[in-house]
XYZ file of N, CA and C in Angstrom:
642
model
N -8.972 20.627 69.982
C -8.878 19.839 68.765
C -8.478 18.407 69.095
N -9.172 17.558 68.506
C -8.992 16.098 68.478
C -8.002 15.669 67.349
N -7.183 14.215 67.150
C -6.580 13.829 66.469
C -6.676 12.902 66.320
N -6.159 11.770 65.502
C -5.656 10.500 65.293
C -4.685 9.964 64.158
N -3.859 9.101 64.454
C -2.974 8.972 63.322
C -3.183 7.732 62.786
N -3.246 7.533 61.410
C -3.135 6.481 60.556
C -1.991 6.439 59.565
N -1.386 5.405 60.135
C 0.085 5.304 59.244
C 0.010 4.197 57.865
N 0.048 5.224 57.091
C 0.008 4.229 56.169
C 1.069 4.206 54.781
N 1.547 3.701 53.952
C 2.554 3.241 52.596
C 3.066 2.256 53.587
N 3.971 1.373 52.222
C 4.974 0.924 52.844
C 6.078 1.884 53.926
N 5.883 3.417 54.177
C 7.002 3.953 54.281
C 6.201 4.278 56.194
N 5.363 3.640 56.627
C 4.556 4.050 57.501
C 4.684 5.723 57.711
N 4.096 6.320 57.270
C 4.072 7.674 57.242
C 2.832 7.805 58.020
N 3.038 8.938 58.980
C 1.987 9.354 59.764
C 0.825 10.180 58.921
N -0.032 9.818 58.357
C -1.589 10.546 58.114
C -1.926 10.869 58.956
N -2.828 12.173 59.440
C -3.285 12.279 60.179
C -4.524 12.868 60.249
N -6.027 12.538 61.330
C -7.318 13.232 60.782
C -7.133 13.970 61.963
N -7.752 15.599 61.685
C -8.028 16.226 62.912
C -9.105 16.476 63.283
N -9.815 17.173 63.920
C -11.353 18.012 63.822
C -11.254 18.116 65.336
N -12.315 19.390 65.302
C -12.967 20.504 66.259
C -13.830 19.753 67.055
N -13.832 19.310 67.873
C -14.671 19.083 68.650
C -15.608 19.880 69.084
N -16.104 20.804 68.471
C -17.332 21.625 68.791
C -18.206 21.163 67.519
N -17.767 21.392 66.700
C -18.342 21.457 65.283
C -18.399 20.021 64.451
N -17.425 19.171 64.848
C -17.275 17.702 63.765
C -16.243 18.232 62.566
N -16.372 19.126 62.375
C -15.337 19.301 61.362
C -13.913 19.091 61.025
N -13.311 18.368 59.862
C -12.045 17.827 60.533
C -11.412 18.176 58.860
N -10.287 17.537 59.064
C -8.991 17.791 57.640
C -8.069 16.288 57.695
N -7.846 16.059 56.414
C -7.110 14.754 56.436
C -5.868 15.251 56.347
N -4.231 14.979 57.097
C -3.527 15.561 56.771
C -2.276 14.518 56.119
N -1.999 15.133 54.949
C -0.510 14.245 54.280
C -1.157 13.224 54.234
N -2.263 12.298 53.496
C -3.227 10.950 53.008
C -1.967 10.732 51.869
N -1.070 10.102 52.643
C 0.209 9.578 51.251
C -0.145 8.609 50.387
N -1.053 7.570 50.663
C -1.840 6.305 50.447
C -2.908 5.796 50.543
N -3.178 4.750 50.763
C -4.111 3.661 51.250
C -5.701 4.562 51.577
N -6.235 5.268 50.915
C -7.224 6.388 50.790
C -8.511 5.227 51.542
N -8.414 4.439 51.172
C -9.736 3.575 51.561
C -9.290 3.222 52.754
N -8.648 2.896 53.410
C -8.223 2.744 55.100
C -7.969 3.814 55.607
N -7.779 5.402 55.534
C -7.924 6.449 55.661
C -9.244 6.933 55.945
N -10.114 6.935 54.791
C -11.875 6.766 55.050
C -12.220 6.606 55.915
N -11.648 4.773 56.012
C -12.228 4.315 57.050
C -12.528 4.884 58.635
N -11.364 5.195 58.545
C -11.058 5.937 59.912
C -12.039 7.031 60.348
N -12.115 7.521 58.936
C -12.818 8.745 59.491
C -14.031 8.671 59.312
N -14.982 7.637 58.851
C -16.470 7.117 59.037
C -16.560 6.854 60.513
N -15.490 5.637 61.088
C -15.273 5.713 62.505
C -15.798 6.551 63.202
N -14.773 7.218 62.856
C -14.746 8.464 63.995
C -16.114 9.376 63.905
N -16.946 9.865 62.614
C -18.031 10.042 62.259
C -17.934 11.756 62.308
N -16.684 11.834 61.834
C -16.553 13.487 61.572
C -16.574 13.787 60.337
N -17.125 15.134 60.017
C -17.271 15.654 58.601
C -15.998 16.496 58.320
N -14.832 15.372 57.115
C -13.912 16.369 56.612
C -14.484 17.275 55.206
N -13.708 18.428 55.408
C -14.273 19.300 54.641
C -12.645 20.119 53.543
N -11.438 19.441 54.114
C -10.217 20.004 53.020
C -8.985 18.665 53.916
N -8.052 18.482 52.510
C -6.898 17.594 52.897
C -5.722 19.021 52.751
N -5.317 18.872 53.629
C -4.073 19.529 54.393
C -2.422 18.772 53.756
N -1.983 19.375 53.025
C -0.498 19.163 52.768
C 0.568 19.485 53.479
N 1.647 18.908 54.028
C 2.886 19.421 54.670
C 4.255 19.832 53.584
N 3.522 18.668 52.457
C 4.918 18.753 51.270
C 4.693 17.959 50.518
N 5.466 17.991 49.330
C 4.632 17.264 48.025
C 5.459 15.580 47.598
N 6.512 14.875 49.005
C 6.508 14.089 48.600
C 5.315 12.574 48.389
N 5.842 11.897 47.295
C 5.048 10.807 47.522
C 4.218 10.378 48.954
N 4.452 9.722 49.502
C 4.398 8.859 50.640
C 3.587 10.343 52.033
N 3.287 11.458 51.142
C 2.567 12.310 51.652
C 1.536 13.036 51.292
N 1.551 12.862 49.887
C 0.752 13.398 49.187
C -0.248 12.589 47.933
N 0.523 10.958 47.758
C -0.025 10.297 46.736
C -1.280 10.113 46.752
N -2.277 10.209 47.783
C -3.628 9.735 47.568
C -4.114 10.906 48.078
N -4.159 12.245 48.246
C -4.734 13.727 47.988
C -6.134 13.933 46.682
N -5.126 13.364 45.502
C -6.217 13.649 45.029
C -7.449 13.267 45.070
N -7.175 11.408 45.231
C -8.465 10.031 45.551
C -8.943 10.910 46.556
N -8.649 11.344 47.620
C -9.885 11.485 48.698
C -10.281 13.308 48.679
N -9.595 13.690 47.841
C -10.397 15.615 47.515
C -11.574 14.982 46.545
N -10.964 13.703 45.301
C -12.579 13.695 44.278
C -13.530 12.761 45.281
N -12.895 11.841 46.118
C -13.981 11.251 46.968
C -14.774 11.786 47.971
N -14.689 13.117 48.542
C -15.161 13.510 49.260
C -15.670 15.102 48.761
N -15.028 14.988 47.317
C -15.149 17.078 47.017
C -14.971 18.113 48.039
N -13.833 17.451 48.335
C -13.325 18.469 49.138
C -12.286 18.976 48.976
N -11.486 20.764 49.061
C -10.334 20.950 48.320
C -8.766 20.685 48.818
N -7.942 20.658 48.295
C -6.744 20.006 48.990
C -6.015 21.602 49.255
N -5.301 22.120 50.201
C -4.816 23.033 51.059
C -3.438 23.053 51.606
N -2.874 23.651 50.827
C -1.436 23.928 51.148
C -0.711 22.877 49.858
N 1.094 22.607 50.236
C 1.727 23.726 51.088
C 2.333 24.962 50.699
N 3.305 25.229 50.709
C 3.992 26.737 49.765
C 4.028 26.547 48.347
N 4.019 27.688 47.615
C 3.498 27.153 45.647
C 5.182 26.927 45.492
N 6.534 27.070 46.147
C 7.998 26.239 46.099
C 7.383 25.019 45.872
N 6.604 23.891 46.373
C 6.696 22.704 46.887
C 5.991 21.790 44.805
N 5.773 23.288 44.477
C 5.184 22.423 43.306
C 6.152 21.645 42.576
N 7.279 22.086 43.312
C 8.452 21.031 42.129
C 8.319 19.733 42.011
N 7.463 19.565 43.488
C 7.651 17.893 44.002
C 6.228 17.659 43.635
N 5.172 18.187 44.046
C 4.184 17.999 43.606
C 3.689 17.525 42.096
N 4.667 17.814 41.195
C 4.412 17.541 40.071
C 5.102 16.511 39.405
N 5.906 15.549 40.372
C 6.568 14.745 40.135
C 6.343 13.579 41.204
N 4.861 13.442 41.794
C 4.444 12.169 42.581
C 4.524 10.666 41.381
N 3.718 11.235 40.199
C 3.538 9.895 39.007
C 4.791 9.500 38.973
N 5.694 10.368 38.988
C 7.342 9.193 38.411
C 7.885 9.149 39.323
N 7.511 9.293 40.944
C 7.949 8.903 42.061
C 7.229 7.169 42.388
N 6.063 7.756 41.790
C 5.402 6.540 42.407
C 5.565 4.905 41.367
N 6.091 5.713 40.249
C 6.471 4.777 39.153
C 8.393 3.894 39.556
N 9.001 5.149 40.410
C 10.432 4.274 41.112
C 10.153 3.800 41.704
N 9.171 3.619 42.830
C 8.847 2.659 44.081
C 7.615 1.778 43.900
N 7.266 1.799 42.510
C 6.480 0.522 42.481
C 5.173 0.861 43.376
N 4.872 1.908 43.509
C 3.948 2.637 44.196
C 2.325 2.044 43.839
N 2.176 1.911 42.968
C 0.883 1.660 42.389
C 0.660 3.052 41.826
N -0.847 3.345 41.929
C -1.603 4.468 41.218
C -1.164 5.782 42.537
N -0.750 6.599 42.090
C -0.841 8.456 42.575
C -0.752 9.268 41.651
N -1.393 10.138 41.760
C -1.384 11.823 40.982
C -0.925 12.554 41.211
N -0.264 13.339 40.128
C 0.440 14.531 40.409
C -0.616 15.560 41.056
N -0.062 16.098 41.864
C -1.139 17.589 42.275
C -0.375 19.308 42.001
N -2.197 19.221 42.075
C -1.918 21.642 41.942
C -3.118 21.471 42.772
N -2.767 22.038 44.003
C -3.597 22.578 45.321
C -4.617 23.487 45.034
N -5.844 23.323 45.846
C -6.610 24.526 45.524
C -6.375 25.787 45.905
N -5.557 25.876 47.397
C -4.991 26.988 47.754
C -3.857 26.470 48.160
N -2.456 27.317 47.956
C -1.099 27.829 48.278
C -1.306 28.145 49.956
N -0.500 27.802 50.569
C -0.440 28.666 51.498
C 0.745 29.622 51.690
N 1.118 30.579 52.883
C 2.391 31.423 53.099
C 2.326 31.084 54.325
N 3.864 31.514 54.922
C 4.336 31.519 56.382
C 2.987 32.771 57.049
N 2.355 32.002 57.928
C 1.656 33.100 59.039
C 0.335 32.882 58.439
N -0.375 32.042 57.536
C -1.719 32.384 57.416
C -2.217 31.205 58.296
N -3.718 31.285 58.055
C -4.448 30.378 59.341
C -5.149 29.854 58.463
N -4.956 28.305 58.694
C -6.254 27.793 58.102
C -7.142 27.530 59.533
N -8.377 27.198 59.087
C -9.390 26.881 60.157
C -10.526 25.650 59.685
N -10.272 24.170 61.030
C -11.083 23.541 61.010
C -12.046 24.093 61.994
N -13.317 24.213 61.608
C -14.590 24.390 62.276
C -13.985 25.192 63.161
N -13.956 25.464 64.141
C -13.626 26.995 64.836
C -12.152 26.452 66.017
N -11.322 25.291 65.471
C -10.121 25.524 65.498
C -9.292 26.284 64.193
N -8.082 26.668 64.810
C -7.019 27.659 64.407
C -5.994 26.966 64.015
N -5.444 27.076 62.894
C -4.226 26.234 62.459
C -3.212 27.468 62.240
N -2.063 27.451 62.827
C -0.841 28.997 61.952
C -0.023 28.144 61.314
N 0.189 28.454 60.071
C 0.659 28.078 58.842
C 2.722 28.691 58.813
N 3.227 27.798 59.653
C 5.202 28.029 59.519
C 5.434 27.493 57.950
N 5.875 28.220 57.377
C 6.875 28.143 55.677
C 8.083 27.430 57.107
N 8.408 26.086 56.215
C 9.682 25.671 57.275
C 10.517 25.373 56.517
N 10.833 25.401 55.654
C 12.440 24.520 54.160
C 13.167 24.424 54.381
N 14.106 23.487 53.780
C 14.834 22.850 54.216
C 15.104 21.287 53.613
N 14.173 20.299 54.386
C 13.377 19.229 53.441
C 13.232 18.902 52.351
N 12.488 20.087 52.043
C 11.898 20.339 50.492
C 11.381 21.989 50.795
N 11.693 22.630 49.884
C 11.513 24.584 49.788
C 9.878 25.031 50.000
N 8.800 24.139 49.971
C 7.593 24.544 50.417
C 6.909 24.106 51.629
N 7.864 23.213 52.433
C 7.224 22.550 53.390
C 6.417 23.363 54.573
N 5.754 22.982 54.680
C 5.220 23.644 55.881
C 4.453 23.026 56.667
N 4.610 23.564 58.380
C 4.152 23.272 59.797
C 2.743 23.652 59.941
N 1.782 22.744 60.575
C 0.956 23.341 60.737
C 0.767 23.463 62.400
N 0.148 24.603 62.791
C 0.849 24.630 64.497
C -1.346 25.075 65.071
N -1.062 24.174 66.118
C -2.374 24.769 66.697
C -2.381 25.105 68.104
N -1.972 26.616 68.394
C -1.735 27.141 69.404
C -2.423 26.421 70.732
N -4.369 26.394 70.864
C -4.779 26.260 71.674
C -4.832 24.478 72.022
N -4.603 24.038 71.176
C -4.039 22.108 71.681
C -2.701 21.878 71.658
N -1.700 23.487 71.896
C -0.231 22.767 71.953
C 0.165 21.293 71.325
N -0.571 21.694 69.985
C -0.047 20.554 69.191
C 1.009 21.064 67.738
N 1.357 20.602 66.889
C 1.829 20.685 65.788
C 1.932 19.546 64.632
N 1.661 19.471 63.255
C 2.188 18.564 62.639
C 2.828 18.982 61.942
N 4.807 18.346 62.192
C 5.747 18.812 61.551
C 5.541 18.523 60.095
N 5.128 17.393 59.503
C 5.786 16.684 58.117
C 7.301 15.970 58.157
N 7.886 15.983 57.502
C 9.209 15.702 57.757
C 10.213 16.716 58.087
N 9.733 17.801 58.648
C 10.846 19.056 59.542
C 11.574 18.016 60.532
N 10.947 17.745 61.310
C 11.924 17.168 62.567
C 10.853 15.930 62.995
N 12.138 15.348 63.326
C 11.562 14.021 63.952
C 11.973 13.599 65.883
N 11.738 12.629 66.228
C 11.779 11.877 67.701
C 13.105 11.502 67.617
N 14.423 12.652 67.610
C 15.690 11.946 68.116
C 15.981 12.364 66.555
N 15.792 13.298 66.036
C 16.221 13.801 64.475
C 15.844 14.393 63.801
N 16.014 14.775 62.333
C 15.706 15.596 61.240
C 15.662 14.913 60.467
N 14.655 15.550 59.306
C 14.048 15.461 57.868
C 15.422 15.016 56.995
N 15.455 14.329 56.299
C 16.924 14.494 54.814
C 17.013 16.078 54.222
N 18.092 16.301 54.287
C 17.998 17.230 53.073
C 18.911 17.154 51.776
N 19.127 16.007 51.497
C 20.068 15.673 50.234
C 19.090 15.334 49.295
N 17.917 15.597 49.186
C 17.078 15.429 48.139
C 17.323 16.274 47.156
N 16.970 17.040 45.861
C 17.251 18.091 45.269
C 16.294 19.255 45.773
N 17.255 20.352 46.088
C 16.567 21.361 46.398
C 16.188 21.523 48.209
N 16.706 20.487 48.909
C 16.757 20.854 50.377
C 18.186 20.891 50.299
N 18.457 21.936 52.293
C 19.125 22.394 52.373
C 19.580 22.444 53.697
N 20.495 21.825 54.294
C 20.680 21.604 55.749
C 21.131 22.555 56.328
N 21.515 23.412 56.285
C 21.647 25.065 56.834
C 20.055 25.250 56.946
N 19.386 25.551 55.726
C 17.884 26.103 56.296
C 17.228 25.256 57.068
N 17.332 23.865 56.827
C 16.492 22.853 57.718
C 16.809 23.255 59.097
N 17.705 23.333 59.532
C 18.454 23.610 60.955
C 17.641 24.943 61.693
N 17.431 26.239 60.344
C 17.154 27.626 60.308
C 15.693 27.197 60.868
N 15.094 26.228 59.994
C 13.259 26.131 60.316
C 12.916 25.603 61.838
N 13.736 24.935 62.019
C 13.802 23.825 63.211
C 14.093 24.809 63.974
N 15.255 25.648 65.020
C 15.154 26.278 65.732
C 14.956 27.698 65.312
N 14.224 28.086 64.388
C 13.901 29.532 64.661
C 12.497 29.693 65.060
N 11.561 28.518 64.091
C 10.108 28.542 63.807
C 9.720 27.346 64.632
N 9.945 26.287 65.279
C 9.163 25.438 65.738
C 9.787 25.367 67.008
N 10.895 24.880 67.806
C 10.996 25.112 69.270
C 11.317 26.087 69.998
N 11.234 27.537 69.586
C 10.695 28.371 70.531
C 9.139 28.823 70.705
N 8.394 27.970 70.227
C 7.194 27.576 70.167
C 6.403 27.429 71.746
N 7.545 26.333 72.386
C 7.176 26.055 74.112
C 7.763 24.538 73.820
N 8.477 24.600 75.343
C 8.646 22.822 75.311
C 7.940 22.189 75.814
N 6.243 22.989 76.004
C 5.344 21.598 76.081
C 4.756 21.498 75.008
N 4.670 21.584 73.689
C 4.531 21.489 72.523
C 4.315 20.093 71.802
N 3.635 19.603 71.713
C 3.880 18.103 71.030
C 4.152 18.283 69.403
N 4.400 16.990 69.191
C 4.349 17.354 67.594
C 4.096 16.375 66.731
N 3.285 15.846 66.017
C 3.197 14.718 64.967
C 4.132 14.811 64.020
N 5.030 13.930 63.927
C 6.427 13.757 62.634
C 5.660 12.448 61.689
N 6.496 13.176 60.529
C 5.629 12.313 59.250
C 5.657 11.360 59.212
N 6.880 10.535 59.982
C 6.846 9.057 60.713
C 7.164 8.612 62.414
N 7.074 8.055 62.247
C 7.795 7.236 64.318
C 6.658 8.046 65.054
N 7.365 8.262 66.493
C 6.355 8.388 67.574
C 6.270 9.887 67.564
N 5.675 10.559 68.339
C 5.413 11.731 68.687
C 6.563 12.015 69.803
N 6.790 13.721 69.739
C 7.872 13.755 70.842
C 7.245 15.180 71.470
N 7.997 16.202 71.878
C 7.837 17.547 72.472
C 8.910 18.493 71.969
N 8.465 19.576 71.429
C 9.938 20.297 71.155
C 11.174 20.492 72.590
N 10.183 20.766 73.848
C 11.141 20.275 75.004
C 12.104 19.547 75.150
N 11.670 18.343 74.671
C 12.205 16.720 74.349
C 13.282 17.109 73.324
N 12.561 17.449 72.138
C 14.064 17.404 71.151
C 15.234 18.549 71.527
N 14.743 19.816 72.351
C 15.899 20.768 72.850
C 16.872 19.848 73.557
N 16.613 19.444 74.677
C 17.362 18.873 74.786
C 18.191 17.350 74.455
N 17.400 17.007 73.892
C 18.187 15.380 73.968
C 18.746 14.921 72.096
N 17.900 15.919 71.190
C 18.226 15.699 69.315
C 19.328 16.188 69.125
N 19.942 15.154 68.897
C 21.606 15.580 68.466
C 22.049 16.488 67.161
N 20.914 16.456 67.085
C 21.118 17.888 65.323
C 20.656 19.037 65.943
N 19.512 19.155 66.798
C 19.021 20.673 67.234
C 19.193 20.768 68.944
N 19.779 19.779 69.428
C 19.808 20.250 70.915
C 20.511 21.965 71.177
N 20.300 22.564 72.090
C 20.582 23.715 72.472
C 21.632 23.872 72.501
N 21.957 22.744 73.087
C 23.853 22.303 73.551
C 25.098 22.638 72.202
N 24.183 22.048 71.480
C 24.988 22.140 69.802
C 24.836 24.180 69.504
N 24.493 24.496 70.375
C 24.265 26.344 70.089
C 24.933 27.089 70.736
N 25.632 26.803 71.888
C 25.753 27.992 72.482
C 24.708 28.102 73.477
């Protein structure tokens, strides 16, 4: 599986396009914004997306989902039906931050912990991770030892959970139960900053290092 990231809001949030390199087939993932520089990218690249991929229903991850599911008719996918709390509250998110235009969303499909979505004849396994926010979820692709967290964990940290309805006990729970015993050659796309390795964050993230365990 191929990737690329396009960061886009004011909040530079990692978007990201994927696709199969066998097939062209690809998924826009977390399109928080800027839908027409998103596109772009993926005319570029000259792959056929066929579903936008959710990690979680904040703004700055989800605001331009709907613009590019009616621009492309394609259906939007994931994350847990928890996450609709947020999902249904992008318009008066995007109305505090001066956001411009976003839509509230209802996904075409829900996902659960353990199902697979599939671009073109890559494998996505679907981690329920909360914490964050109660529907978030990982999408993990075994055979490119890749992952895109969302805001689970970041390069030297963790997601907030003082939002309403996250929870820093479970955030902690998602982070080392479901994503770094994964492998520490694991990469991972975080919903912002650089890319790291769950390797990397075992040892050196001062919220989930090993060290902090026992």
């Amino acid at each position: 599986m191929k990737y690329e990231i396009v960061p886009v809001t004011p909040f530079q949030q990692n978007c990201s396009i994927l696709w199969c390199e066998k097939t062209g087939k690809a998924a826009i993932v977390d399109p928080g914004g800027e839908a027409g520089k998103i596109l772009a990218r993926v005319d570029a690249l000259g792959v056929d997306v066929d579903k936008v991929l959710l990690t979680h229903g904040h703004l700055d991850h989800a605001g331009a989902a709907n613009a590019i599911k009616n621009m492309l008719n394609v259906p939007i996918v994931g994350p847990q039906q928890e996450e609709a709390f947020w999902l249904n509250q992008i318009e008066n998110q995007a109305s505090m931050f001066g956001f411009g235009e976003a839509e509230n969303v209802v996904p075409d499909v829900w996902l659960n912990d353990s199902d697979i979505v599939k671009i073109g004849e890559t494998q996505l396994l679907v981690l329920h991770t909360p914490g964050h926010t109660p529907g978030h979820v990982v999408f993990y692709c075994e055979s490119s030892k890749l992952a895109i967290v969302g805001d689970v964990l970041f390069a030297g940290s963790i997601g907030r959970s003082d939002f309403p309805r996250g929870n820093h006990a479970q955030l902690i729970r998602s982070i080392r139960e479901k994503l770094l015993g994964l492998g520490d050659d694991i990469c991972f796309i975080p919903g912002h900053g650089p890319m790291s390795t769950f390797g990397q964050e075992r040892l050196t993230n001062p919220f989930v290092a090993d060290r902090n365990f026992g």
